C-alpha cells in the first residue's frame, strides 16, 4: 500500500518536472506503438473489408484463423520474430534485431489479427445492410471496400484503439526483440519490468501510472479528433 | 444511344433452396410505357423485379435486352421497398452513384444538389441520411436512383409505408421521370396508384404471370376471374 | 486530415533508424547492470571515444548465445568455463579479464540457519541444507546460478539432495531477491545487486569474504571471422578503454553506501 502511494506521488513528480528519461521512453513508447498501429491498420482494414465483401474459398478459414490469432501469446510472437531477425536467422542481414523497427514488427503481428477481427465484424454487419444497394449499382469490388471502410470509420476507430491498447501495454514480445536497451529500445512497459526486477516498486508503479495516463490521453485525443471531423461534415 | 428495349423474357425462373420463387415467366416489354406489377402478397412481385434487374439468379430461361446484359445493367436503377441509407449525408448519398462511376466530385455534387431540389430535400442536404423520416428516405432513394438518369427504374412498393401526401409527391417525381424517358417497372399494393401510373399491367399469381395487358383494358375489363376478384379486393389464392 | 496525420506518424516512426556517431551492442549480465557501474562508465565511453555502447542485459547463458548468433559485437560476463568454451569454439577472438566483485549470502535477519557463524562458503551452504531453511535459486542458467551450483557441489551437497526448501525461480537477480524477501529465504547474490536492491524488507547480508566467492568479469569480442558484420574495430577500441588507467580509476572508485564494489584487475 505504501508502494502504491509513493508510486502515485513519484508519478506525479516525474510528470510535472518533465523528467528527461520519462519523456524519452514515453515518446519512444508512443512512437513504436503508433507506427505499429498505423501499419497494422493499413494491413488489417483492407483485409477485413475484403473478407466482408468477397466470397472466396478460404474465406471462412481465414476468418477462423484471424479470430484464433487474436489470442496469440505475445511472447511467442516475440520469439518467432527474434529467431527470424537474429543474425543467424533468415532475415538476419537486415540487422533489425534489438532496434525499434523489430519492436514495431512484433507489435504489428500482434495487433493485425485483433484489428482485422473487430473491423471485420462491423464491416460484415454494414455489408448486410448495403449489399443489395451496392450490387444494384454495379459497384466494383474495390469501391465496395472503400465505401464500407469509409462509412464504418467510427467503428474502425474503435478497432484501432483496441489495437493501440494492446500494442502500448505489451511487454513480452518487445522485451525479447527490442532487448530493453537504454536510450535505444527501452519503452514504458520494459522499463516497468526492469524496475520491478530491481525491487523499485514505487518507480515501476509510477511508470505504470504514466502508461495508463498516456493510453487514456491517446484515446481521448483520437475521439476528440474524430468528433470535430464529424461535426465538420454533418 | 444504347437501346434496351424490347425486352424479351422467355421461361425465366428463379429458385431458392429448390423452391421456385417466380416463373417460369414469358413477357415482352417495350420502352416508354410504365409497367406495374400487381398481385397478392407472396405472389412473386419482388422476385420478378429482382430477376429482371439481374439481382436474383436466373435458374432457367432467358432474359434478353436489346443490348448486351452487362451494358443494360448500367442503365438501370433499383429502389427497394425498405430504402437502404448509406451512413453519409443526404447530399453524399445522392452523389454516391455518380462518384463510384467516375464522375468528378464537383460535377457529382452539383447534380446531387439539383436532384435533392427536385425531390424537396434541399433543406436537409447535410443531415445524416439515417435520421430522415420514412417518406424523406424514400425520396432520397428516388433521387439517388434517378441521378444517373437511368433508362429503366425498378421500384418495389415505393410508397408502402407512406402517407397520402408523401405518396403524391413521389408519384409526381415518377411521372416526371417517365416524361423524361425513363421506363418504370414497379410493384404496388395500392390500386389507386396503379391506375394513376400504369400504362401496362402484369398480374402475378403464385409466381406465374396470370394476366397481362394495357392498363385501361386490365382495370376496366379484366379477363380472368382471379384478376376480377383481386381488383374487387377479394382474397385470391 | 486523417490521412496527413497517419502519414506524419509513419514518417516519424520509420525515421528512427538514423543515428549519429558510432554504435555497438554489448551483452552484459543482469548482475553487472544492476550494480549501476554501467551508468558511470557508458557516459565516459561516449565522451572519450564518441562511441555509444548499447547494453543488452541478459543472463550469462543468453549473453553467450547472443555472441554465438552474432547479434552483439562483444560480451561482458562472469562464467570462466563457459567463456573459455566460447573462445575455443571460435565465437570469440579472446577473453580479457577486466575486474572482479564478490558474491554474498543474503537471508532473513533472524537467521534460522545461523549463517552468521559460518566460516566458509561451503560451511554456509551446509548449514542451510542442514536446517532445511528455504533457499531461493536463480535457476536461470545465469553466471550467478552457475556459481551457486558449483558452490553446492564444493560443499558436498548433490543436486538430488535438494528438498522442498530449495526454490528454483528461473528469474533475474532482482526478481529472485524479491522472492527471497517475500518468502523469508536465503539467497546467493552479487554484492552490487544486493546493495542496489530497493525492496530489502527483513533481509540482511549474513555471510561474505570467502575467496571462492570472488566473481571475475571478462570481456570477449565476437569473432568477425564467424560474423562478418560485427564491429570488430569498435569492440577493439572499447577493450582498449576498458583496460586503461581511466577505467581503472572509475571502476575502483565506484561505491554504493560507502562500499567498494569492484576491483579492477586487467593486465
Ligand atoms: N430469400 C428467400 N428465401 C426463400 N423464400 C423466399 C425468399 N424471398 C422470397 N421468398 C418467397 O418467394 C415467394 C415470393 O416472394 P416475393 O417475391 O417477395 O413476393 P411479393 O413481393 O409478391 O410479396 C414468397 O413465397 C416468399 O416467401
Ligand atoms: Mg415484395
XYZ file of C-alpha atoms in Angstrom, chain B residues 36 38 188 190-202 211 213-223 227-228 230-232:
33
model
C -46.965 -2.001 -62.941
C -49.538 -6.354 -59.102
C -47.564 -1.625 -55.709
C -52.296 0.464 -53.969
C -54.706 0.020 -56.869
C -55.306 3.774 -57.000
C -51.617 4.311 -57.546
C -51.537 1.510 -60.100
C -54.328 3.181 -62.075
C -52.643 6.577 -61.883
C -49.218 5.406 -63.040
C -49.636 2.258 -65.112
C -49.603 2.056 -68.887
C -49.434 -1.696 -68.819
C -50.142 -4.195 -66.052
C -48.664 -7.568 -65.150
C -52.815 -11.917 -66.899
C -52.255 -6.162 -70.862
C -52.724 -2.408 -71.282
C -53.775 -0.687 -68.062
C -57.104 0.610 -69.291
C -58.200 -2.795 -70.584
C -56.991 -4.580 -67.441
C -58.656 -2.306 -64.940
C -61.917 -1.897 -66.863
C -62.311 -5.388 -68.292
C -60.085 -7.931 -66.558
C -60.188 -11.211 -68.449
C -57.942 -10.666 -61.657
C -61.518 -9.506 -61.284
C -58.258 -9.197 -56.894
C -59.426 -5.831 -58.194
C -62.580 -6.156 -56.091
